[in-house]
JSON list of C-alpha atoms and ligand atoms in Angstrom, two decimals:
[
{"chain": "A", "resi": 708, "resn": "MET", "atom": "CA", "xyz": [90.74, 92.78, 82.64]},
{"chain": "A", "resi": 709, "resn": "GLN", "atom": "CA", "xyz": [92.80, 94.13, 85.50]},
{"chain": "A", "resi": 710, "resn": "ILE", "atom": "CA", "xyz": [91.68, 96.89, 87.85]},
{"chain": "A", "resi": 711, "resn": "ILE", "atom": "CA", "xyz": [93.32, 98.88, 90.62]},
{"chain": "A", "resi": 712, "resn": "ALA", "atom": "CA", "xyz": [92.21, 97.30, 93.91]},
{"chain": "A", "resi": 713, "resn": "ASN", "atom": "CA", "xyz": [93.32, 96.60, 97.46]},
{"chain": "A", "resi": 714, "resn": "PRO", "atom": "CA", "xyz": [95.57, 94.98, 98.53]},
{"chain": "A", "resi": 715, "resn": "PHE", "atom": "CA", "xyz": [96.76, 94.51, 94.90]},
{"chain": "A", "resi": 716, "resn": "PRO", "atom": "CA", "xyz": [95.23, 94.57, 91.40]},
{"chain": "A", "resi": 717, "resn": "PHE", "atom": "CA", "xyz": [92.20, 92.35, 90.75]},
{"chain": "A", "resi": 718, "resn": "GLU", "atom": "CA", "xyz": [92.20, 90.36, 87.52]},
{"chain": "A", "resi": 719, "resn": "PHE", "atom": "CA", "xyz": [89.07, 88.88, 85.99]},
{"chain": "A", "resi": 720, "resn": "GLN", "atom": "CA", "xyz": [87.56, 87.72, 82.74]},
{"chain": "A", "resi": 721, "resn": "LEU", "atom": "CA", "xyz": [84.18, 89.35, 82.14]},
{"chain": "A", "resi": 722, "resn": "ASP", "atom": "CA", "xyz": [82.53, 86.24, 80.72]},
{"chain": "A", "resi": 723, "resn": "ARG", "atom": "CA", "xyz": [83.72, 84.22, 83.74]},
{"chain": "A", "resi": 724, "resn": "THR", "atom": "CA", "xyz": [82.55, 86.78, 86.32]},
{"chain": "A", "resi": 725, "resn": "ALA", "atom": "CA", "xyz": [79.16, 87.50, 87.92]},
{"chain": "A", "resi": 726, "resn": "LEU", "atom": "CA", "xyz": [78.02, 90.73, 89.52]},
{"chain": "A", "resi": 727, "resn": "VAL", "atom": "CA", "xyz": [76.32, 89.73, 92.79]},
{"chain": "A", "resi": 728, "resn": "ILE", "atom": "CA", "xyz": [74.03, 92.31, 94.40]},
{"chain": "A", "resi": 729, "resn": "ILE", "atom": "CA", "xyz": [73.18, 91.37, 97.97]},
{"chain": "A", "resi": 730, "resn": "ASP", "atom": "CA", "xyz": [69.79, 92.12, 99.57]},
{"chain": "A", "resi": 731, "resn": "MET", "atom": "CA", "xyz": [69.02, 95.58, 98.17]},
{"chain": "A", "resi": 732, "resn": "GLN", "atom": "CA", "xyz": [65.43, 95.03, 99.31]},
{"chain": "A", "resi": 733, "resn": "ARG", "atom": "CA", "xyz": [62.91, 97.69, 100.26]},
{"chain": "A", "resi": 734, "resn": "ASP", "atom": "CA", "xyz": [62.64, 96.64, 103.91]},
{"chain": "A", "resi": 735, "resn": "PHE", "atom": "CA", "xyz": [66.35, 97.34, 104.47]},
{"chain": "A", "resi": 736, "resn": "ILE", "atom": "CA", "xyz": [66.73, 100.48, 102.33]},
{"chain": "A", "resi": 737, "resn": "GLU", "atom": "CA", "xyz": [63.52, 102.49, 102.21]},
{"chain": "A", "resi": 738, "resn": "PRO", "atom": "CA", "xyz": [62.20, 104.84, 104.89]},
{"chain": "A", "resi": 739, "resn": "GLY", "atom": "CA", "xyz": [59.19, 103.31, 106.61]},
{"chain": "A", "resi": 740, "resn": "GLY", "atom": "CA", "xyz": [60.51, 99.75, 106.23]},
{"chain": "A", "resi": 741, "resn": "PHE", "atom": "CA", "xyz": [61.61, 97.04, 108.66]},
{"chain": "A", "resi": 742, "resn": "GLY", "atom": "CA", "xyz": [65.19, 98.40, 108.94]},
{"chain": "A", "resi": 743, "resn": "GLU", "atom": "CA", "xyz": [63.90, 101.74, 110.13]},
{"chain": "A", "resi": 744, "resn": "THR", "atom": "CA", "xyz": [61.50, 100.14, 112.65]},
{"chain": "A", "resi": 745, "resn": "LEU", "atom": "CA", "xyz": [64.60, 98.61, 114.26]},
{"chain": "A", "resi": 746, "resn": "GLY", "atom": "CA", "xyz": [65.90, 102.13, 114.87]},
{"chain": "A", "resi": 747, "resn": "ASN", "atom": "CA", "xyz": [68.40, 102.17, 111.99]},
{"chain": "A", "resi": 748, "resn": "ASP", "atom": "CA", "xyz": [69.25, 105.22, 109.88]},
{"chain": "A", "resi": 749, "resn": "VAL", "atom": "CA", "xyz": [68.36, 103.95, 106.39]},
{"chain": "A", "resi": 750, "resn": "SER", "atom": "CA", "xyz": [69.73, 107.09, 104.72]},
{"chain": "A", "resi": 751, "resn": "LEU", "atom": "CA", "xyz": [73.19, 105.54, 105.15]},
{"chain": "A", "resi": 752, "resn": "LEU", "atom": "CA", "xyz": [72.15, 102.63, 102.94]},
{"chain": "A", "resi": 753, "resn": "GLN", "atom": "CA", "xyz": [70.24, 104.80, 100.47]},
{"chain": "A", "resi": 754, "resn": "ALA", "atom": "CA", "xyz": [73.43, 106.76, 99.80]},
{"chain": "A", "resi": 755, "resn": "ILE", "atom": "CA", "xyz": [75.00, 103.85, 97.88]},
{"chain": "A", "resi": 756, "resn": "VAL", "atom": "CA", "xyz": [72.11, 103.48, 95.43]},
{"chain": "A", "resi": 757, "resn": "PRO", "atom": "CA", "xyz": [73.44, 105.85, 92.70]},
{"chain": "A", "resi": 758, "resn": "ALA", "atom": "CA", "xyz": [76.92, 104.25, 92.59]},
{"chain": "A", "resi": 759, "resn": "THR", "atom": "CA", "xyz": [75.42, 100.76, 92.71]},
{"chain": "A", "resi": 760, "resn": "GLN", "atom": "CA", "xyz": [73.03, 101.60, 89.89]},
{"chain": "A", "resi": 761, "resn": "ALA", "atom": "CA", "xyz": [75.87, 103.02, 87.76]},
{"chain": "A", "resi": 762, "resn": "VAL", "atom": "CA", "xyz": [77.85, 99.77, 88.08]},
{"chain": "A", "resi": 763, "resn": "LEU", "atom": "CA", "xyz": [74.77, 97.65, 87.36]},
{"chain": "A", "resi": 764, "resn": "GLN", "atom": "CA", "xyz": [74.03, 99.64, 84.21]},
{"chain": "A", "resi": 765, "resn": "ALA", "atom": "CA", "xyz": [77.65, 99.46, 82.99]},
{"chain": "A", "resi": 766, "resn": "TRP", "atom": "CA", "xyz": [77.76, 95.70, 83.71]},
{"chain": "A", "resi": 767, "resn": "ARG", "atom": "CA", "xyz": [74.52, 95.20, 81.79]},
{"chain": "A", "resi": 768, "resn": "ARG", "atom": "CA", "xyz": [75.87, 97.20, 78.84]},
{"chain": "A", "resi": 769, "resn": "ARG", "atom": "CA", "xyz": [78.83, 94.78, 78.68]},
{"chain": "A", "resi": 770, "resn": "GLY", "atom": "CA", "xyz": [76.46, 91.79, 78.79]},
{"chain": "A", "resi": 771, "resn": "GLY", "atom": "CA", "xyz": [77.79, 90.48, 82.12]},
{"chain": "A", "resi": 772, "resn": "LEU", "atom": "CA", "xyz": [75.91, 88.00, 84.30]},
{"chain": "A", "resi": 773, "resn": "VAL", "atom": "CA", "xyz": [73.91, 89.66, 87.10]},
{"chain": "A", "resi": 774, "resn": "ILE", "atom": "CA", "xyz": [72.72, 87.89, 90.25]},
{"chain": "A", "resi": 775, "resn": "HIS", "atom": "CA", "xyz": [70.44, 89.53, 92.82]},
{"chain": "A", "resi": 776, "resn": "THR", "atom": "CA", "xyz": [69.80, 88.07, 96.27]},
{"chain": "A", "resi": 777, "resn": "ARG", "atom": "CA", "xyz": [67.06, 88.69, 98.81]},
{"chain": "A", "resi": 778, "resn": "GLU", "atom": "CA", "xyz": [66.97, 87.58, 102.43]},
{"chain": "A", "resi": 779, "resn": "ALA", "atom": "CA", "xyz": [63.61, 85.83, 102.19]},
{"chain": "A", "resi": 780, "resn": "HIS", "atom": "CA", "xyz": [61.76, 83.05, 103.96]},
{"chain": "A", "resi": 781, "resn": "ARG", "atom": "CA", "xyz": [58.85, 80.88, 102.87]},
{"chain": "A", "resi": 782, "resn": "PRO", "atom": "CA", "xyz": [55.43, 82.11, 104.09]},
{"chain": "A", "resi": 783, "resn": "ASP", "atom": "CA", "xyz": [55.10, 79.02, 106.34]},
{"chain": "A", "resi": 784, "resn": "LEU", "atom": "CA", "xyz": [58.55, 79.81, 107.86]},
{"chain": "A", "resi": 785, "resn": "ALA", "atom": "CA", "xyz": [59.65, 76.19, 107.30]},
{"chain": "A", "resi": 786, "resn": "ASP", "atom": "CA", "xyz": [63.08, 77.52, 106.28]},
{"chain": "A", "resi": 787, "resn": "CYS", "atom": "CA", "xyz": [63.45, 79.86, 109.26]},
{"chain": "A", "resi": 788, "resn": "PRO", "atom": "CA", "xyz": [65.23, 78.25, 112.22]},
{"chain": "A", "resi": 789, "resn": "PRO", "atom": "CA", "xyz": [63.52, 79.09, 115.54]},
{"chain": "A", "resi": 790, "resn": "ALA", "atom": "CA", "xyz": [66.93, 80.33, 116.77]},
{"chain": "A", "resi": 791, "resn": "LYS", "atom": "CA", "xyz": [66.80, 83.03, 114.08]},
{"chain": "A", "resi": 792, "resn": "ARG", "atom": "CA", "xyz": [63.18, 84.01, 114.64]},
{"chain": "A", "resi": 793, "resn": "ASN", "atom": "CA", "xyz": [63.05, 83.91, 118.43]},
{"chain": "A", "resi": 794, "resn": "ARG", "atom": "CA", "xyz": [66.32, 85.61, 119.33]},
{"chain": "A", "resi": 795, "resn": "GLY", "atom": "CA", "xyz": [66.16, 88.74, 121.47]},
{"chain": "A", "resi": 796, "resn": "THR", "atom": "CA", "xyz": [63.17, 90.96, 122.10]},
{"chain": "A", "resi": 797, "resn": "PRO", "atom": "CA", "xyz": [62.56, 92.86, 118.83]},
{"chain": "A", "resi": 798, "resn": "ALA", "atom": "CA", "xyz": [59.23, 94.66, 118.35]},
{"chain": "A", "resi": 799, "resn": "LEU", "atom": "CA", "xyz": [58.76, 92.72, 115.10]},
{"chain": "A", "resi": 800, "resn": "ARG", "atom": "CA", "xyz": [59.93, 89.21, 114.26]},
{"chain": "A", "resi": 801, "resn": "ILE", "atom": "CA", "xyz": [60.42, 87.45, 110.91]},
{"chain": "A", "resi": 802, "resn": "GLY", "atom": "CA", "xyz": [56.97, 86.63, 109.54]},
{"chain": "A", "resi": 803, "resn": "ASP", "atom": "CA", "xyz": [55.15, 89.31, 111.54]},
{"chain": "A", "resi": 804, "resn": "GLU", "atom": "CA", "xyz": [53.09, 91.93, 109.73]},
{"chain": "A", "resi": 805, "resn": "GLY", "atom": "CA", "xyz": [55.34, 94.97, 109.27]},
{"chain": "A", "resi": 806, "resn": "PRO", "atom": "CA", "xyz": [54.94, 98.34, 107.55]},
{"chain": "A", "resi": 807, "resn": "MET", "atom": "CA", "xyz": [55.60, 96.78, 104.09]},
{"chain": "A", "resi": 808, "resn": "GLY", "atom": "CA", "xyz": [53.98, 93.38, 104.58]},
{"chain": "A", "resi": 809, "resn": "ARG", "atom": "CA", "xyz": [55.26, 90.32, 106.44]},
{"chain": "A", "resi": 810, "resn": "ILE", "atom": "CA", "xyz": [58.87, 90.76, 107.53]},
{"chain": "A", "resi": 811, "resn": "LEU", "atom": "CA", "xyz": [61.44, 88.93, 105.34]},
{"chain": "A", "resi": 812, "resn": "ILE", "atom": "CA", "xyz": [58.78, 86.81, 103.63]},
{"chain": "A", "resi": 813, "resn": "ALA", "atom": "CA", "xyz": [59.11, 86.05, 99.91]},
{"chain": "A", "resi": 814, "resn": "GLY", "atom": "CA", "xyz": [56.59, 87.89, 97.77]},
{"chain": "A", "resi": 815, "resn": "GLU", "atom": "CA", "xyz": [55.80, 90.65, 100.29]},
{"chain": "A", "resi": 816, "resn": "PRO", "atom": "CA", "xyz": [56.21, 94.29, 99.14]},
{"chain": "A", "resi": 817, "resn": "GLY", "atom": "CA", "xyz": [59.07, 94.97, 101.57]},
{"chain": "A", "resi": 818, "resn": "ASN", "atom": "CA", "xyz": [60.94, 91.93, 100.29]},
{"chain": "A", "resi": 819, "resn": "GLN", "atom": "CA", "xyz": [61.18, 93.27, 96.73]},
{"chain": "A", "resi": 820, "resn": "ILE", "atom": "CA", "xyz": [64.41, 94.72, 95.40]},
{"chain": "A", "resi": 821, "resn": "ILE", "atom": "CA", "xyz": [64.27, 98.53, 95.25]},
{"chain": "A", "resi": 822, "resn": "GLU", "atom": "CA", "xyz": [63.04, 99.93, 91.96]},
{"chain": "A", "resi": 823, "resn": "ALA", "atom": "CA", "xyz": [66.37, 101.56, 91.01]},
{"chain": "A", "resi": 824, "resn": "LEU", "atom": "CA", "xyz": [68.05, 98.13, 90.96]},
{"chain": "A", "resi": 825, "resn": "ALA", "atom": "CA", "xyz": [65.10, 95.94, 89.96]},
{"chain": "A", "resi": 826, "resn": "PRO", "atom": "CA", "xyz": [66.12, 92.74, 88.14]},
{"chain": "A", "resi": 827, "resn": "ILE", "atom": "CA", "xyz": [65.48, 92.57, 84.40]},
{"chain": "A", "resi": 828, "resn": "GLU", "atom": "CA", "xyz": [64.82, 89.55, 82.20]},
{"chain": "A", "resi": 829, "resn": "GLY", "atom": "CA", "xyz": [67.73, 87.13, 82.13]},
{"chain": "A", "resi": 830, "resn": "GLU", "atom": "CA", "xyz": [69.07, 88.10, 85.55]},
{"chain": "A", "resi": 831, "resn": "ILE", "atom": "CA", "xyz": [69.10, 85.54, 88.35]},
{"chain": "A", "resi": 832, "resn": "VAL", "atom": "CA", "xyz": [67.27, 86.19, 91.62]},
{"chain": "A", "resi": 833, "resn": "ILE", "atom": "CA", "xyz": [68.25, 84.04, 94.61]},
{"chain": "A", "resi": 834, "resn": "ASP", "atom": "CA", "xyz": [66.04, 83.95, 97.70]},
{"chain": "A", "resi": 835, "resn": "LYS", "atom": "CA", "xyz": [68.22, 82.98, 100.64]},
{"chain": "A", "resi": 836, "resn": "PRO", "atom": "CA", "xyz": [67.07, 81.97, 104.13]},
{"chain": "A", "resi": 837, "resn": "GLY", "atom": "CA", "xyz": [70.46, 82.70, 105.70]},
{"chain": "A", "resi": 838, "resn": "LYS", "atom": "CA", "xyz": [72.95, 85.50, 105.69]},
{"chain": "A", "resi": 839, "resn": "GLY", "atom": "CA", "xyz": [75.19, 83.79, 103.14]},
{"chain": "A", "resi": 840, "resn": "ALA", "atom": "CA", "xyz": [74.07, 83.53, 99.50]},
{"chain": "A", "resi": 841, "resn": "PHE", "atom": "CA", "xyz": [75.25, 79.90, 99.15]},
{"chain": "A", "resi": 842, "resn": "TYR", "atom": "CA", "xyz": [73.55, 78.35, 102.19]},
{"chain": "A", "resi": 843, "resn": "ALA", "atom": "CA", "xyz": [70.39, 76.44, 101.16]},
{"chain": "A", "resi": 844, "resn": "THR", "atom": "CA", "xyz": [70.22, 78.07, 97.70]},
{"chain": "A", "resi": 845, "resn": "GLY", "atom": "CA", "xyz": [70.94, 77.08, 94.11]},
{"chain": "A", "resi": 846, "resn": "LEU", "atom": "CA", "xyz": [73.67, 79.70, 93.67]},
{"chain": "A", "resi": 847, "resn": "GLN", "atom": "CA", "xyz": [76.59, 77.28, 93.42]},
{"chain": "A", "resi": 848, "resn": "SER", "atom": "CA", "xyz": [74.96, 75.28, 90.60]},
{"chain": "A", "resi": 849, "resn": "GLU", "atom": "CA", "xyz": [73.99, 78.49, 88.74]},
{"chain": "A", "resi": 850, "resn": "LEU", "atom": "CA", "xyz": [77.63, 79.62, 88.85]},
{"chain": "A", "resi": 851, "resn": "ARG", "atom": "CA", "xyz": [79.10, 76.22, 87.99]},
{"chain": "A", "resi": 852, "resn": "GLY", "atom": "CA", "xyz": [76.76, 75.82, 85.04]},
{"chain": "A", "resi": 853, "resn": "ARG", "atom": "CA", "xyz": [78.03, 79.09, 83.57]},
{"chain": "A", "resi": 854, "resn": "GLY", "atom": "CA", "xyz": [81.74, 78.52, 84.26]},
{"chain": "A", "resi": 855, "resn": "ILE", "atom": "CA", "xyz": [81.94, 81.50, 86.63]},
{"chain": "A", "resi": 856, "resn": "ARG", "atom": "CA", "xyz": [85.25, 81.90, 88.50]},
{"chain": "A", "resi": 857, "resn": "SER", "atom": "CA", "xyz": [85.11, 85.45, 89.92]},
{"chain": "A", "resi": 858, "resn": "LEU", "atom": "CA", "xyz": [82.44, 87.43, 91.73]},
{"chain": "A", "resi": 859, "resn": "VAL", "atom": "CA", "xyz": [82.03, 91.19, 92.10]},
{"chain": "A", "resi": 860, "resn": "PHE", "atom": "CA", "xyz": [79.94, 92.06, 95.16]},
{"chain": "A", "resi": 861, "resn": "MET", "atom": "CA", "xyz": [77.74, 95.05, 95.99]},
{"chain": "A", "resi": 862, "resn": "GLY", "atom": "CA", "xyz": [74.89, 95.42, 98.50]},
{"chain": "A", "resi": 863, "resn": "VAL", "atom": "CA", "xyz": [73.99, 95.39, 102.18]},
{"chain": "A", "resi": 864, "resn": "THR", "atom": "CA", "xyz": [74.89, 95.03, 104.89]},
{"chain": "A", "resi": 865, "resn": "THR", "atom": "CA", "xyz": [78.67, 94.91, 104.56]},
{"chain": "A", "resi": 866, "resn": "GLU", "atom": "CA", "xyz": [79.49, 92.99, 107.72]},
{"chain": "A", "resi": 867, "resn": "VAL", "atom": "CA", "xyz": [76.48, 90.66, 107.70]},
{"chain": "A", "resi": 868, "resn": "CYS", "atom": "CA", "xyz": [75.11, 89.30, 104.41]},
{"chain": "A", "resi": 869, "resn": "VAL", "atom": "CA", "xyz": [77.83, 90.69, 102.13]},
{"chain": "A", "resi": 870, "resn": "GLN", "atom": "CA", "xyz": [80.76, 89.49, 104.19]},
{"chain": "A", "resi": 871, "resn": "THR", "atom": "CA", "xyz": [79.15, 86.11, 104.91]},
{"chain": "A", "resi": 872, "resn": "SER", "atom": "CA", "xyz": [78.48, 85.57, 101.19]},
{"chain": "A", "resi": 873, "resn": "MET", "atom": "CA", "xyz": [82.05, 86.56, 100.29]},
{"chain": "A", "resi": 874, "resn": "ARG", "atom": "CA", "xyz": [83.48, 84.14, 102.83]},
{"chain": "A", "resi": 875, "resn": "GLU", "atom": "CA", "xyz": [81.26, 81.35, 101.51]},
{"chain": "A", "resi": 876, "resn": "ALA", "atom": "CA", "xyz": [82.35, 82.16, 97.94]},
{"chain": "A", "resi": 877, "resn": "ASN", "atom": "CA", "xyz": [86.04, 82.36, 98.88]},
{"chain": "A", "resi": 878, "resn": "ASP", "atom": "CA", "xyz": [85.88, 78.92, 100.47]},
{"chain": "A", "resi": 879, "resn": "ARG", "atom": "CA", "xyz": [84.33, 77.60, 97.25]},
{"chain": "A", "resi": 880, "resn": "GLY", "atom": "CA", "xyz": [87.25, 78.86, 95.18]},
{"chain": "A", "resi": 881, "resn": "TYR", "atom": "CA", "xyz": [85.91, 82.11, 93.71]},
{"chain": "A", "resi": 882, "resn": "ASP", "atom": "CA", "xyz": [88.01, 85.27, 93.48]},
{"chain": "A", "resi": 883, "resn": "CYS", "atom": "CA", "xyz": [85.88, 87.96, 95.12]},
{"chain": "A", "resi": 884, "resn": "LEU", "atom": "CA", "xyz": [85.92, 91.73, 94.79]},
{"chain": "A", "resi": 885, "resn": "LEU", "atom": "CA", "xyz": [83.82, 94.06, 96.96]},
{"chain": "A", "resi": 886, "resn": "LEU", "atom": "CA", "xyz": [83.07, 97.56, 95.64]},
{"chain": "A", "resi": 887, "resn": "GLU", "atom": "CA", "xyz": [83.72, 99.89, 98.56]},
{"chain": "A", "resi": 888, "resn": "ASP", "atom": "CA", "xyz": [81.20, 102.64, 97.69]},
{"chain": "A", "resi": 889, "resn": "CYS", "atom": "CA", "xyz": [78.51, 100.13, 96.66]},
{"chain": "A", "resi": 890, "resn": "THR", "atom": "CA", "xyz": [78.17, 98.47, 100.05]},
{"chain": "A", "resi": 891, "resn": "GLU", "atom": "CA", "xyz": [77.03, 99.88, 103.37]},
{"chain": "A", "resi": 892, "resn": "SER", "atom": "CA", "xyz": [76.18, 99.10, 106.96]},
{"chain": "A", "resi": 893, "resn": "TYR", "atom": "CA", "xyz": [73.89, 100.72, 109.51]},
{"chain": "A", "resi": 894, "resn": "PHE", "atom": "CA", "xyz": [77.12, 100.92, 111.56]},
{"chain": "A", "resi": 895, "resn": "PRO", "atom": "CA", "xyz": [79.93, 102.80, 109.73]},
{"chain": "A", "resi": 896, "resn": "ALA", "atom": "CA", "xyz": [82.61, 101.33, 111.99]},
{"chain": "A", "resi": 897, "resn": "PHE", "atom": "CA", "xyz": [81.48, 97.80, 111.09]},
{"chain": "A", "resi": 898, "resn": "LYS", "atom": "CA", "xyz": [81.74, 98.59, 107.37]},
{"chain": "A", "resi": 899, "resn": "ALA", "atom": "CA", "xyz": [85.26, 99.95, 107.80]},
{"chain": "A", "resi": 900, "resn": "ALA", "atom": "CA", "xyz": [86.31, 96.90, 109.83]},
{"chain": "A", "resi": 901, "resn": "ALA", "atom": "CA", "xyz": [84.76, 94.47, 107.34]},
{"chain": "A", "resi": 902, "resn": "LEU", "atom": "CA", "xyz": [86.63, 96.05, 104.42]},
{"chain": "A", "resi": 903, "resn": "GLU", "atom": "CA", "xyz": [89.89, 95.78, 106.38]},
{"chain": "A", "resi": 904, "resn": "MET", "atom": "CA", "xyz": [89.26, 92.14, 107.31]},
{"chain": "A", "resi": 905, "resn": "ILE", "atom": "CA", "xyz": [88.41, 91.10, 103.77]},
{"chain": "A", "resi": 906, "resn": "ARG", "atom": "CA", "xyz": [91.59, 92.43, 102.17]},
{"chain": "A", "resi": 907, "resn": "ALA", "atom": "CA", "xyz": [93.99, 91.75, 105.08]},
{"chain": "A", "resi": 908, "resn": "GLN", "atom": "CA", "xyz": [96.75, 89.15, 104.92]},
{"chain": "A", "resi": 909, "resn": "GLY", "atom": "CA", "xyz": [97.11, 89.30, 101.14]},
{"chain": "A", "resi": 910, "resn": "ALA", "atom": "CA", "xyz": [93.37, 89.30, 100.29]},
{"chain": "A", "resi": 911, "resn": "ILE", "atom": "CA", "xyz": [92.51, 86.48, 102.69]},
{"chain": "A", "resi": 912, "resn": "VAL", "atom": "CA", "xyz": [88.82, 86.77, 101.76]},
{"chain": "A", "resi": 913, "resn": "GLY", "atom": "CA", "xyz": [89.10, 88.95, 98.66]},
{"chain": "A", "resi": 914, "resn": "TRP", "atom": "CA", "xyz": [89.78, 92.37, 97.20]},
{"chain": "A", "resi": 915, "resn": "THR", "atom": "CA", "xyz": [88.12, 95.76, 97.65]},
{"chain": "A", "resi": 916, "resn": "ALA", "atom": "CA", "xyz": [88.09, 98.67, 95.20]},
{"chain": "A", "resi": 917, "resn": "PRO", "atom": "CA", "xyz": [86.19, 101.87, 94.52]},
{"chain": "A", "resi": 918, "resn": "SER", "atom": "CA", "xyz": [83.53, 101.46, 91.83]},
{"chain": "A", "resi": 919, "resn": "ALA", "atom": "CA", "xyz": [85.41, 103.99, 89.66]},
{"chain": "A", "resi": 920, "resn": "SER", "atom": "CA", "xyz": [88.17, 101.39, 89.16]},
{"chain": "A", "resi": 921, "resn": "LEU", "atom": "CA", "xyz": [85.71, 98.87, 87.77]},
{"chain": "A", "resi": 922, "resn": "LEU", "atom": "CA", "xyz": [83.81, 101.46, 85.71]},
{"chain": "A", "resi": 923, "resn": "ALA", "atom": "CA", "xyz": [87.05, 102.62, 84.10]},
{"chain": "A", "resi": 924, "resn": "ALA", "atom": "CA", "xyz": [87.76, 99.05, 82.97]},
{"chain": "A", "resi": 925, "resn": "LEU", "atom": "CA", "xyz": [84.20, 98.36, 81.80]},
{"chain": "A", "resi": 926, "resn": "GLU", "atom": "CA", "xyz": [83.90, 101.61, 79.90]},
{"chain": "A", "resi": 927, "resn": "GLY", "atom": "CA", "xyz": [87.52, 101.89, 78.70]},
{"chain": "B", "resi": 270, "resn": "C5J", "atom": "C1", "xyz": [71.68, 91.62, 105.60]},
{"chain": "B", "resi": 270, "resn": "C5J", "atom": "C2", "xyz": [70.93, 91.66, 107.86]},
{"chain": "B", "resi": 270, "resn": "C5J", "atom": "N1", "xyz": [71.24, 91.62, 104.35]},
{"chain": "B", "resi": 270, "resn": "C5J", "atom": "N2", "xyz": [71.73, 92.67, 108.21]},
{"chain": "B", "resi": 270, "resn": "C5J", "atom": "N3", "xyz": [70.80, 91.28, 106.58]},
{"chain": "B", "resi": 270, "resn": "C5J", "atom": "O1", "xyz": [72.84, 91.94, 105.86]},
{"chain": "B", "resi": 270, "resn": "C5J", "atom": "O2", "xyz": [70.32, 91.05, 108.71]}
]
C-alpha cells in the first residue's frame, strides 16, 4: 500500500505493519484525572478520540496487528527511577493516591486505556516505565517475532511519549508514520513542532499524514 504523506508518500505492507497506540490512558485523557490535576486542558486530548477510534476500527477490520502502550510502573515503584519520581514540586507524584487511584501504577483505574479504544483479545498491551515504548519492555521481540517492518503511530502526548517511541523505533530500523489528527499534546505549539521535526530532512524520524489518507487505503 502507498498513502499520501509528508514529506513524501509512505509505503507499507499491511501484514508487516503494526498500529501502535501510545498511552491513551484515562489519567491523561479524562476529566478528573491526573492530567487535569496538573492544570492541563484534557479536552485537547479528548478531541482526537473519534479519529483515533475510526482508524483502530478500520485497522481491526483489515486484521492488522494492534499494539497499545500504557505509561505504567510496578506498585512497588522498583521500575521508577528516583530522578523521575522526585523531580520538581508537583502536588502529586508517581505512586501517590490520585483521583483515579495511584498515579501511573499498573492496574489502577486511571492507568486503564479509555473505553473507546480498549484493547480486544489478540491485541498486545505493553506497560512501559519510560517515555519510549522500547525502553525496558518486550516490544522489540514482539515485533521481531511477527516480522514487522513498519509502524503507524497514534496517541499522546505528541512531543513526549509518541515522539520518543518513534525515535526509538526509527533507530531500530522501522519505517514510522504518525497520524496527524490522531495525536495531541497539552501544548499545541509542541505538537506542531514535533510534527515538523519528525518529517524534516527527508523524513529523518518518519512520515506524518492525516488519518483520511490511511483510511482511504484501508477501505479502498
Ligand atoms: C506521555 C507524558 N504519554 N506526557 N506521557 O506522553 O508524560
